[in-house]
């Protein structure tokens, strides 16, 4: 049985070995990069790290003040230890570019010029007035890579519900899933493709003793793939599925393809117009009314970002059928998402669906107003 002395010696040896291992581990870690230095025209000096610049202003992570945005006209000097890529204004790269024509290296700002110093090449000077984007080298190289299919998806999941128990019992639930993937994810590369997936559902029942139960059941799903010819012109294929018990519609399937145009594109808003040839299959509760249609789909989508990360989205779709001019349909939607806490948003939305040829006894129009909590996917 080991004595107390032997145990003490073992414990001391154990501590020495652990201490030596930790020392070696710490010494093996790469040294922290030197901080960047930002000096403003009023003489204020900030220590931290440059994050990026869009040509008019820069984002700087100060050790004391946190992340700040500074107009470039207020910068007297800037010196970085990290490497950055500097793109000139109106310089938009192709997705498969290797970026060799973009200066990359440490940068220094002085006298309204940006000096880029590559590792093994002479420095290059770019006037601030000509600089479009300043991106850290790691992010620049990553943006040029081709990500896997399961990367770079954004969107949101929305849920809402209500329950009433009285003379009449009612319950309802609404939900939606919106996913979008735009490649590339940065605005200084030409767009290549865009994939969107949407699903929404609304279900409700109202029951009362001795009275037939009233049910609401509405589902919608669609998917679209865009392939860009230029920054504004693209071709697309799409599919859409609709079920609306309130309109006597078991299932409407739409498959089509066409051309889209980005009419308005800015950092805070975008407007798209689209037109396609479409095959439509309608299946109604009255089987004799079911039919196959050939038509077109004309659509408009708009999104706008406001202050405090409030986002408004809106869309209108009109689908005429050319082999039965009476069998046209359309829908419109609008949603306002207001941040509440971190990734949680409060959303208010409306959906209006029009079907010109429902079975007898059903209305042509179906309107929904929804509220709920949305979890943002980033």
mmCIF file of C-alpha atoms in Angstrom:
data_model
loop_
_atom_site.group_PDB
_atom_site.id
_atom_site.type_symbol
_atom_site.label_atom_id
_atom_site.label_comp_id
_atom_site.label_asym_id
_atom_site.label_seq_id
_atom_site.Cartn_x
_atom_site.Cartn_y
_atom_site.Cartn_z
ATOM 1 C CA UNK A 1 0.000 0.000 0.000
ATOM 2 C CA UNK A 2 1.581 3.357 -0.982
ATOM 3 C CA UNK A 3 2.690 5.572 1.879
ATOM 4 C CA UNK A 4 1.704 9.236 2.290
ATOM 5 C CA UNK A 5 5.198 10.288 1.166
ATOM 6 C CA UNK A 6 4.961 8.183 -1.993
ATOM 7 C CA UNK A 7 1.505 9.603 -2.755
ATOM 8 C CA UNK A 8 2.801 13.138 -2.238
ATOM 9 C CA UNK A 9 5.721 12.519 -4.588
ATOM 10 C CA UNK A 10 3.359 11.070 -7.209
ATOM 11 C CA UNK A 11 1.052 14.086 -6.883
ATOM 12 C CA UNK A 12 3.978 16.526 -7.276
ATOM 13 C CA UNK A 13 5.249 14.681 -10.357
ATOM 14 C CA UNK A 14 1.714 14.716 -11.785
ATOM 15 C CA UNK A 15 1.462 18.500 -11.310
ATOM 16 C CA UNK A 16 4.874 19.063 -12.915
ATOM 17 C CA UNK A 17 3.926 16.960 -15.949
ATOM 18 C CA UNK A 18 0.560 18.756 -16.321
ATOM 19 C CA UNK A 19 2.208 22.154 -15.980
ATOM 20 C CA UNK A 20 4.843 21.256 -18.571
ATOM 21 C CA UNK A 21 2.136 20.005 -20.981
ATOM 22 C CA UNK A 22 0.093 23.175 -20.588
ATOM 23 C CA UNK A 23 3.186 25.301 -21.131
ATOM 24 C CA UNK A 24 4.030 23.420 -24.298
ATOM 25 C CA UNK A 25 0.427 23.707 -25.510
ATOM 26 C CA UNK A 26 0.369 27.446 -24.877
ATOM 27 C CA UNK A 27 3.698 27.940 -26.613
ATOM 28 C CA UNK A 28 2.448 25.920 -29.600
ATOM 29 C CA UNK A 29 -0.504 28.262 -30.144
ATOM 30 C CA UNK A 30 0.047 30.869 -32.854
ATOM 31 C CA UNK A 31 0.578 34.393 -31.557
ATOM 32 C CA UNK A 32 -2.374 36.748 -31.681
ATOM 33 C CA UNK A 33 -2.327 39.123 -34.655
ATOM 34 C CA UNK A 34 -1.214 42.667 -34.001
ATOM 35 C CA UNK A 35 -4.123 45.122 -33.603
ATOM 36 C CA UNK A 36 -5.090 47.568 -36.329
ATOM 37 C CA UNK A 37 -4.798 51.289 -35.628
ATOM 38 C CA UNK A 38 -7.432 53.814 -36.753
ATOM 39 C CA UNK A 39 -6.834 57.558 -36.351
ATOM 40 C CA UNK A 40 -9.703 59.947 -37.056
ATOM 41 C CA UNK A 41 -9.361 63.507 -38.358
ATOM 42 C CA UNK A 42 -10.082 64.881 -34.866
ATOM 43 C CA UNK A 43 -7.060 62.998 -33.519
ATOM 44 C CA UNK A 44 -9.001 60.225 -31.791
ATOM 45 C CA UNK A 45 -7.084 56.951 -31.897
ATOM 46 C CA UNK A 46 -8.813 53.564 -31.891
ATOM 47 C CA UNK A 47 -7.179 50.169 -31.407
ATOM 48 C CA UNK A 48 -8.889 47.049 -32.704
ATOM 49 C CA UNK A 49 -9.488 45.317 -36.024
ATOM 50 C CA UNK A 50 -10.853 46.486 -39.377
ATOM 51 C CA UNK A 51 -13.823 44.379 -40.457
ATOM 52 C CA UNK A 52 -14.796 45.699 -43.898
ATOM 53 C CA UNK A 53 -15.559 48.764 -46.005
ATOM 54 C CA UNK A 54 -18.118 49.463 -48.720
ATOM 55 C CA UNK A 55 -16.195 52.383 -50.201
ATOM 56 C CA UNK A 56 -18.145 55.100 -48.388
ATOM 57 C CA UNK A 57 -17.629 53.940 -44.814
ATOM 58 C CA UNK A 58 -15.805 51.267 -42.857
ATOM 59 C CA UNK A 59 -16.683 48.955 -39.978
ATOM 60 C CA UNK A 60 -14.102 48.814 -37.199
ATOM 61 C CA UNK A 61 -14.186 46.596 -34.106
ATOM 62 C CA UNK A 62 -12.674 48.751 -31.363
ATOM 63 C CA UNK A 63 -11.304 47.074 -28.243
ATOM 64 C CA UNK A 64 -13.072 49.694 -26.098
ATOM 65 C CA UNK A 65 -16.010 51.040 -28.135
ATOM 66 C CA UNK A 66 -17.102 47.808 -29.848
ATOM 67 C CA UNK A 67 -18.185 47.785 -33.481
ATOM 68 C CA UNK A 68 -18.455 51.244 -35.002
ATOM 69 C CA UNK A 69 -19.103 52.565 -38.508
ATOM 70 C CA UNK A 70 -16.953 55.492 -39.651
ATOM 71 C CA UNK A 71 -17.279 57.582 -42.797
ATOM 72 C CA UNK A 72 -14.056 57.336 -44.799
ATOM 73 C CA UNK A 73 -13.912 61.123 -45.047
ATOM 74 C CA UNK A 74 -13.316 61.180 -41.287
ATOM 75 C CA UNK A 75 -10.346 58.790 -41.438
ATOM 76 C CA UNK A 76 -6.927 60.386 -41.133
ATOM 77 C CA UNK A 77 -4.877 57.187 -40.960
ATOM 78 C CA UNK A 78 -5.459 53.445 -40.852
ATOM 79 C CA UNK A 79 -2.871 50.690 -40.547
ATOM 80 C CA UNK A 80 -3.767 46.975 -40.557
ATOM 81 C CA UNK A 81 -1.764 43.884 -39.694
ATOM 82 C CA UNK A 82 -4.293 41.555 -41.355
ATOM 83 C CA UNK A 83 -4.613 41.119 -45.099
ATOM 84 C CA UNK A 84 -7.491 42.542 -47.141
ATOM 85 C CA UNK A 85 -8.698 42.579 -50.738
ATOM 86 C CA UNK A 86 -9.585 45.986 -52.213
ATOM 87 C CA UNK A 87 -12.072 46.071 -55.094
ATOM 88 C CA UNK A 88 -12.547 49.198 -57.154
ATOM 89 C CA UNK A 89 -15.983 50.733 -57.668
ATOM 90 C CA UNK A 90 -18.098 49.049 -60.361
ATOM 91 C CA UNK A 91 -15.677 46.089 -60.249
ATOM 92 C CA UNK A 92 -17.874 42.976 -60.053
ATOM 93 C CA UNK A 93 -16.093 39.660 -60.373
ATOM 94 C CA UNK A 94 -17.345 36.506 -62.009
ATOM 95 C CA UNK A 95 -18.123 33.663 -59.613
ATOM 96 C CA UNK A 96 -15.329 31.441 -60.943
ATOM 97 C CA UNK A 97 -12.707 34.191 -60.941
ATOM 98 C CA UNK A 98 -9.515 33.489 -58.989
ATOM 99 C CA UNK A 99 -9.277 37.113 -57.852
ATOM 100 C CA UNK A 100 -5.760 37.665 -59.209
ATOM 101 C CA UNK A 101 -6.717 41.099 -60.579
ATOM 102 C CA UNK A 102 -7.736 42.306 -57.106
ATOM 103 C CA UNK A 103 -4.963 43.786 -54.893
ATOM 104 C CA UNK A 104 -4.578 41.799 -51.672
ATOM 105 C CA UNK A 105 -2.366 42.449 -48.656
ATOM 106 C CA UNK A 106 -2.025 44.678 -45.627
ATOM 107 C CA UNK A 107 -3.483 48.135 -46.133
ATOM 108 C CA UNK A 108 -2.731 51.658 -44.981
ATOM 109 C CA UNK A 109 -4.999 54.661 -45.426
ATOM 110 C CA UNK A 110 -3.573 58.200 -45.582
ATOM 111 C CA UNK A 111 -3.981 61.323 -47.696
ATOM 112 C CA UNK A 112 -7.261 60.002 -49.198
ATOM 113 C CA UNK A 113 -5.483 56.955 -50.624
ATOM 114 C CA UNK A 114 -5.458 53.242 -49.795
ATOM 115 C CA UNK A 115 -2.077 51.561 -50.120
ATOM 116 C CA UNK A 116 -2.195 47.769 -50.507
ATOM 117 C CA UNK A 117 1.036 45.912 -49.751
ATOM 118 C CA UNK A 118 1.059 42.288 -50.997
ATOM 119 C CA UNK A 119 3.474 39.793 -49.481
ATOM 120 C CA UNK A 120 5.795 39.535 -52.508
ATOM 121 C CA UNK A 121 4.790 42.365 -54.866
ATOM 122 C CA UNK A 122 5.225 46.135 -54.968
ATOM 123 C CA UNK A 123 2.563 48.170 -53.119
ATOM 124 C CA UNK A 124 -0.446 49.452 -55.070
ATOM 125 C CA UNK A 125 -2.192 52.756 -54.372
ATOM 126 C CA UNK A 126 -5.946 53.180 -54.889
ATOM 127 C CA UNK A 127 -7.691 56.528 -54.315
ATOM 128 C CA UNK A 128 -10.444 56.255 -51.687
ATOM 129 C CA UNK A 129 -12.835 57.752 -54.247
ATOM 130 C CA UNK A 130 -12.210 54.712 -56.510
ATOM 131 C CA UNK A 131 -12.446 52.040 -53.772
ATOM 132 C CA UNK A 132 -15.636 49.991 -53.817
ATOM 133 C CA UNK A 133 -15.218 47.217 -51.225
ATOM 134 C CA UNK A 134 -12.546 46.271 -48.708
ATOM 135 C CA UNK A 135 -12.913 42.617 -47.623
ATOM 136 C CA UNK A 136 -10.703 40.559 -45.345
ATOM 137 C CA UNK A 137 -8.662 38.058 -47.338
ATOM 138 C CA UNK A 138 -10.221 34.944 -45.768
ATOM 139 C CA UNK A 139 -13.779 36.078 -46.575
ATOM 140 C CA UNK A 140 -12.677 37.104 -50.069
ATOM 141 C CA UNK A 141 -11.240 33.677 -50.864
ATOM 142 C CA UNK A 142 -14.224 31.868 -49.313
ATOM 143 C CA UNK A 143 -16.663 33.853 -51.471
ATOM 144 C CA UNK A 144 -14.855 32.626 -54.595
ATOM 145 C CA UNK A 145 -15.351 28.985 -53.591
ATOM 146 C CA UNK A 146 -18.353 26.873 -54.609
ATOM 147 C CA UNK A 147 -20.273 25.974 -51.407
ATOM 148 C CA UNK A 148 -22.092 22.675 -50.907
ATOM 149 C CA UNK A 149 -25.856 22.436 -51.422
ATOM 150 C CA UNK A 150 -26.608 22.478 -47.683
ATOM 151 C CA UNK A 151 -24.697 25.725 -47.066
ATOM 152 C CA UNK A 152 -25.761 29.396 -47.176
ATOM 153 C CA UNK A 153 -29.504 28.879 -46.694
ATOM 154 C CA UNK A 154 -31.496 31.688 -45.060
ATOM 155 C CA UNK A 155 -35.170 32.037 -44.235
ATOM 156 C CA UNK A 156 -37.579 31.664 -41.361
ATOM 157 C CA UNK A 157 -40.104 29.445 -39.600
ATOM 158 C CA UNK A 158 -43.373 31.058 -38.463
ATOM 159 C CA UNK A 159 -45.932 29.547 -36.063
ATOM 160 C CA UNK A 160 -49.243 30.845 -34.732
ATOM 161 C CA UNK A 161 -52.251 29.267 -32.980
ATOM 162 C CA UNK A 162 -55.508 30.071 -31.171
ATOM 163 C CA UNK A 163 -57.959 28.098 -29.007
ATOM 164 C CA UNK A 164 -61.474 29.012 -27.846
ATOM 165 C CA UNK A 165 -63.726 26.842 -25.634
ATOM 166 C CA UNK A 166 -67.248 28.175 -25.044
ATOM 167 C CA UNK A 167 -70.679 27.526 -26.561
ATOM 168 C CA UNK A 168 -68.680 27.098 -29.720
ATOM 169 C CA UNK A 169 -65.263 25.455 -29.610
ATOM 170 C CA UNK A 170 -62.735 26.667 -32.110
ATOM 171 C CA UNK A 171 -59.089 25.927 -32.736
ATOM 172 C CA UNK A 172 -56.769 27.124 -35.442
ATOM 173 C CA UNK A 173 -53.105 26.854 -36.334
ATOM 174 C CA UNK A 174 -50.990 28.565 -38.950
ATOM 175 C CA UNK A 175 -47.399 28.014 -39.974
ATOM 176 C CA UNK A 176 -44.964 28.727 -42.752
ATOM 177 C CA UNK A 177 -41.448 27.852 -43.821
ATOM 178 C CA UNK A 178 -39.422 30.082 -46.131
ATOM 179 C CA UNK A 179 -35.969 29.156 -47.412
ATOM 180 C CA UNK A 180 -33.709 31.007 -49.834
ATOM 181 C CA UNK A 181 -30.209 30.299 -51.120
ATOM 182 C CA UNK A 182 -28.441 32.896 -53.287
ATOM 183 C CA UNK A 183 -25.039 32.036 -54.774
ATOM 184 C CA UNK A 184 -22.818 33.916 -54.271
ATOM 185 C CA UNK A 185 -23.801 35.576 -51.002
ATOM 186 C CA UNK A 186 -21.877 38.833 -51.598
ATOM 187 C CA UNK A 187 -22.830 41.754 -53.847
ATOM 188 C CA UNK A 188 -19.387 42.208 -55.382
ATOM 189 C CA UNK A 189 -19.686 38.939 -57.331
ATOM 190 C CA UNK A 190 -22.013 38.405 -60.287
ATOM 191 C CA UNK A 191 -25.077 36.348 -59.247
ATOM 192 C CA UNK A 192 -25.009 32.724 -60.418
ATOM 193 C CA UNK A 193 -28.167 31.055 -59.143
ATOM 194 C CA UNK A 194 -30.944 31.397 -56.598
ATOM 195 C CA UNK A 195 -33.137 28.714 -55.022
ATOM 196 C CA UNK A 196 -36.313 29.421 -53.043
ATOM 197 C CA UNK A 197 -38.665 27.067 -51.197
ATOM 198 C CA UNK A 198 -41.924 28.147 -49.504
ATOM 199 C CA UNK A 199 -44.574 26.297 -47.551
ATOM 200 C CA UNK A 200 -47.574 27.683 -45.657
ATOM 201 C CA UNK A 201 -50.522 26.049 -43.947
ATOM 202 C CA UNK A 202 -53.689 27.159 -42.167
ATOM 203 C CA UNK A 203 -56.032 24.766 -40.406
ATOM 204 C CA UNK A 204 -59.033 25.431 -38.195
ATOM 205 C CA UNK A 205 -62.247 23.905 -36.851
ATOM 206 C CA UNK A 206 -65.409 25.390 -35.279
ATOM 207 C CA UNK A 207 -67.666 22.908 -33.512
ATOM 208 C CA UNK A 208 -70.897 23.153 -31.519
ATOM 209 C CA UNK A 209 -73.200 20.510 -30.087
ATOM 210 C CA UNK A 210 -75.898 19.606 -32.595
ATOM 211 C CA UNK A 211 -74.295 21.661 -35.388
ATOM 212 C CA UNK A 212 -72.059 20.300 -38.184
ATOM 213 C CA UNK A 213 -68.361 21.078 -37.702
ATOM 214 C CA UNK A 214 -66.975 23.830 -39.919
ATOM 215 C CA UNK A 215 -63.434 23.189 -41.145
ATOM 216 C CA UNK A 216 -60.785 25.332 -42.792
ATOM 217 C CA UNK A 217 -57.824 23.675 -44.489
ATOM 218 C CA UNK A 218 -55.445 25.627 -46.747
ATOM 219 C CA UNK A 219 -51.973 24.523 -47.846
ATOM 220 C CA UNK A 220 -49.515 26.032 -50.295
ATOM 221 C CA UNK A 221 -46.026 24.928 -51.362
ATOM 222 C CA UNK A 222 -43.728 26.148 -54.118
ATOM 223 C CA UNK A 223 -40.119 25.908 -55.219
ATOM 224 C CA UNK A 224 -38.129 27.850 -57.787
ATOM 225 C CA UNK A 225 -34.642 27.693 -59.259
ATOM 226 C CA UNK A 226 -33.112 30.727 -61.011
ATOM 227 C CA UNK A 227 -30.034 30.666 -63.263
ATOM 228 C CA UNK A 228 -28.606 34.120 -64.050
ATOM 229 C CA UNK A 229 -27.423 35.153 -67.524
ATOM 230 C CA UNK A 230 -26.414 38.591 -66.219
ATOM 231 C CA UNK A 231 -26.766 40.475 -62.912
ATOM 232 C CA UNK A 232 -30.414 41.272 -63.799
ATOM 233 C CA UNK A 233 -31.654 38.665 -66.317
ATOM 234 C CA UNK A 234 -32.304 35.032 -65.431
ATOM 235 C CA UNK A 235 -34.180 31.906 -66.498
ATOM 236 C CA UNK A 236 -36.177 29.904 -63.988
ATOM 237 C CA UNK A 237 -38.187 26.733 -63.454
ATOM 238 C CA UNK A 238 -40.852 26.460 -60.778
ATOM 239 C CA UNK A 239 -43.452 24.176 -59.255
ATOM 240 C CA UNK A 240 -46.413 25.070 -57.018
ATOM 241 C CA UNK A 241 -49.040 23.047 -55.132
ATOM 242 C CA UNK A 242 -52.269 24.378 -53.592
ATOM 243 C CA UNK A 243 -55.027 22.768 -51.520
ATOM 244 C CA UNK A 244 -57.965 24.876 -50.349
ATOM 245 C CA UNK A 245 -60.892 23.086 -48.690
ATOM 246 C CA UNK A 246 -62.700 26.442 -48.444
ATOM 247 C CA UNK A 247 -62.774 26.709 -52.257
ATOM 248 C CA UNK A 248 -63.523 23.068 -53.001
ATOM 249 C CA UNK A 249 -60.010 22.580 -54.373
ATOM 250 C CA UNK A 250 -58.408 19.228 -53.567
ATOM 251 C CA UNK A 251 -55.143 20.006 -55.328
ATOM 252 C CA UNK A 252 -53.861 22.371 -57.975
ATOM 253 C CA UNK A 253 -50.458 21.547 -59.446
ATOM 254 C CA UNK A 254 -48.438 24.018 -61.531
ATOM 255 C CA UNK A 255 -45.179 23.373 -63.403
ATOM 256 C CA UNK A 256 -43.497 25.955 -65.579
ATOM 257 C CA UNK A 257 -40.443 27.823 -66.721
ATOM 258 C CA UNK A 258 -39.672 31.264 -68.053
ATOM 259 C CA UNK A 259 -37.670 34.481 -67.813
ATOM 260 C CA UNK A 260 -37.197 36.838 -64.887
ATOM 261 C CA UNK A 261 -35.847 40.378 -64.668
ATOM 262 C CA UNK A 262 -34.454 42.233 -61.636
ATOM 263 C CA UNK A 263 -36.013 45.643 -62.259
ATOM 264 C CA UNK A 264 -34.789 47.301 -59.056
ATOM 265 C CA UNK A 265 -31.818 46.197 -56.965
ATOM 266 C CA UNK A 266 -30.338 48.142 -54.050
ATOM 267 C CA UNK A 267 -28.794 47.164 -50.702
ATOM 268 C CA UNK A 268 -32.161 47.651 -48.966
ATOM 269 C CA UNK A 269 -34.686 46.598 -51.624
ATOM 270 C CA UNK A 270 -35.295 44.458 -54.712
ATOM 271 C CA UNK A 271 -38.086 44.206 -57.268
ATOM 272 C CA UNK A 272 -38.409 41.243 -59.675
ATOM 273 C CA UNK A 273 -40.804 40.678 -62.601
ATOM 274 C CA UNK A 274 -41.316 37.187 -64.049
ATOM 275 C CA UNK A 275 -43.249 35.474 -66.821
ATOM 276 C CA UNK A 276 -43.509 31.772 -67.682
ATOM 277 C CA UNK A 277 -45.394 29.123 -69.632
ATOM 278 C CA UNK A 278 -47.243 26.855 -67.200
ATOM 279 C CA UNK A 279 -48.975 23.486 -67.097
ATOM 280 C CA UNK A 280 -51.804 23.354 -64.543
ATOM 281 C CA UNK A 281 -53.713 20.368 -63.214
ATOM 282 C CA UNK A 282 -56.815 21.150 -61.148
ATOM 283 C CA UNK A 283 -58.534 18.512 -58.996
ATOM 284 C CA UNK A 284 -61.800 19.603 -57.328
ATOM 285 C CA UNK A 285 -64.128 17.986 -54.782
ATOM 286 C CA UNK A 286 -66.571 17.823 -57.693
ATOM 287 C CA UNK A 287 -64.640 15.371 -59.866
ATOM 288 C CA UNK A 288 -66.433 16.333 -63.076
ATOM 289 C CA UNK A 289 -64.981 19.817 -62.814
ATOM 290 C CA UNK A 290 -61.313 18.673 -62.652
ATOM 291 C CA UNK A 291 -59.243 19.642 -65.695
ATOM 292 C CA UNK A 292 -55.803 20.081 -67.258
ATOM 293 C CA UNK A 293 -54.808 23.557 -68.379
ATOM 294 C CA UNK A 294 -52.050 25.256 -70.361
ATOM 295 C CA UNK A 295 -51.401 28.854 -69.477
ATOM 296 C CA UNK A 296 -48.896 31.429 -68.267
ATOM 297 C CA UNK A 297 -47.792 32.814 -64.931
ATOM 298 C CA UNK A 298 -46.979 36.495 -64.465
ATOM 299 C CA UNK A 299 -45.477 37.426 -61.110
ATOM 300 C CA UNK A 300 -44.032 40.359 -59.183
ATOM 301 C CA UNK A 301 -42.004 40.088 -55.970
ATOM 302 C CA UNK A 302 -40.706 42.918 -53.814
ATOM 303 C CA UNK A 303 -38.687 43.058 -50.592
ATOM 304 C CA UNK A 304 -37.620 46.065 -48.517
ATOM 305 C CA UNK A 305 -35.406 46.369 -45.439
ATOM 306 C CA UNK A 306 -36.164 49.240 -43.080
ATOM 307 C CA UNK A 307 -34.373 50.625 -40.032
ATOM 308 C CA UNK A 308 -34.008 48.359 -36.981
ATOM 309 C CA UNK A 309 -33.940 45.272 -39.262
ATOM 310 C CA UNK A 310 -37.670 45.466 -40.058
ATOM 311 C CA UNK A 311 -38.353 43.567 -43.307
ATOM 312 C CA UNK A 312 -41.358 43.884 -45.642
ATOM 313 C CA UNK A 313 -41.981 41.302 -48.395
ATOM 314 C CA UNK A 314 -44.749 41.265 -50.965
ATOM 315 C CA UNK A 315 -45.736 39.291 -54.038
ATOM 316 C CA UNK A 316 -48.519 39.027 -56.652
ATOM 317 C CA UNK A 317 -49.086 36.167 -59.115
ATOM 318 C CA UNK A 318 -51.640 35.984 -61.960
ATOM 319 C CA UNK A 319 -52.151 32.728 -63.888
ATOM 320 C CA UNK A 320 -54.418 32.827 -66.978
ATOM 321 C CA UNK A 321 -55.244 29.563 -68.814
ATOM 322 C CA UNK A 322 -55.197 29.753 -72.602
ATOM 323 C CA UNK A 323 -57.258 26.604 -73.329
ATOM 324 C CA UNK A 324 -60.019 27.705 -70.912
ATOM 325 C CA UNK A 325 -60.165 31.469 -70.477
ATOM 326 C CA UNK A 326 -62.608 31.083 -67.577
ATOM 327 C CA UNK A 327 -60.134 29.061 -65.490
ATOM 328 C CA UNK A 328 -57.770 31.807 -64.363
ATOM 329 C CA UNK A 329 -56.388 32.214 -60.845
ATOM 330 C CA UNK A 330 -54.163 34.490 -58.822
ATOM 331 C CA UNK A 331 -52.816 35.193 -55.378
ATOM 332 C CA UNK A 332 -51.177 37.976 -53.421
ATOM 333 C CA UNK A 333 -49.324 38.125 -50.123
ATOM 334 C CA UNK A 334 -47.589 40.631 -47.890
ATOM 335 C CA UNK A 335 -45.617 40.131 -44.663
ATOM 336 C CA UNK A 336 -44.007 42.503 -42.185
ATOM 337 C CA UNK A 337 -41.376 41.010 -39.839
ATOM 338 C CA UNK A 338 -40.374 43.008 -36.752
ATOM 339 C CA UNK A 339 -37.394 41.860 -34.622
ATOM 340 C CA UNK A 340 -38.280 40.989 -31.034
ATOM 341 C CA UNK A 341 -35.291 39.188 -29.519
ATOM 342 C CA UNK A 342 -32.183 37.927 -31.289
ATOM 343 C CA UNK A 343 -33.506 35.648 -34.063
ATOM 344 C CA UNK A 344 -37.153 35.889 -33.010
ATOM 345 C CA UNK A 345 -39.424 38.206 -35.025
ATOM 346 C CA UNK A 346 -43.067 39.145 -34.712
ATOM 347 C CA UNK A 347 -44.717 38.794 -38.117
ATOM 348 C CA UNK A 348 -47.965 40.145 -39.537
ATOM 349 C CA UNK A 349 -49.148 38.844 -42.886
ATOM 350 C CA UNK A 350 -52.042 38.632 -45.327
ATOM 351 C CA UNK A 351 -52.669 36.078 -48.085
ATOM 352 C CA UNK A 352 -55.371 36.441 -50.715
ATOM 353 C CA UNK A 353 -56.148 33.596 -53.138
ATOM 354 C CA UNK A 354 -58.512 33.933 -56.105
ATOM 355 C CA UNK A 355 -59.882 30.998 -58.093
ATOM 356 C CA UNK A 356 -62.331 31.927 -60.862
ATOM 357 C CA UNK A 357 -63.795 28.436 -61.393
ATOM 358 C CA UNK A 358 -64.546 26.869 -57.973
ATOM 359 C CA UNK A 359 -67.347 24.270 -57.667
ATOM 360 C CA UNK A 360 -70.909 25.565 -57.136
ATOM 361 C CA UNK A 361 -71.480 26.752 -53.571
ATOM 362 C CA UNK A 362 -67.887 27.913 -52.999
ATOM 363 C CA UNK A 363 -66.619 31.483 -53.091
ATOM 364 C CA UNK A 364 -63.982 32.518 -55.583
ATOM 365 C CA UNK A 365 -61.928 34.464 -53.063
ATOM 366 C CA UNK A 366 -60.080 33.199 -49.956
ATOM 367 C CA UNK A 367 -58.498 35.754 -47.590
ATOM 368 C CA UNK A 368 -56.220 35.081 -44.606
ATOM 369 C CA UNK A 369 -54.751 37.441 -42.031
ATOM 370 C CA UNK A 370 -52.081 35.865 -39.827
ATOM 371 C CA UNK A 371 -49.813 36.789 -36.935
ATOM 372 C CA UNK A 372 -47.124 34.711 -35.301
ATOM 373 C CA UNK A 373 -43.571 34.375 -34.126
ATOM 374 C CA UNK A 374 -40.858 33.820 -36.724
ATOM 375 C CA UNK A 375 -37.480 32.207 -36.063
ATOM 376 C CA UNK A 376 -34.902 33.492 -38.532
ATOM 377 C CA UNK A 377 -32.596 30.964 -40.189
ATOM 378 C CA UNK A 378 -29.163 32.428 -41.002
#
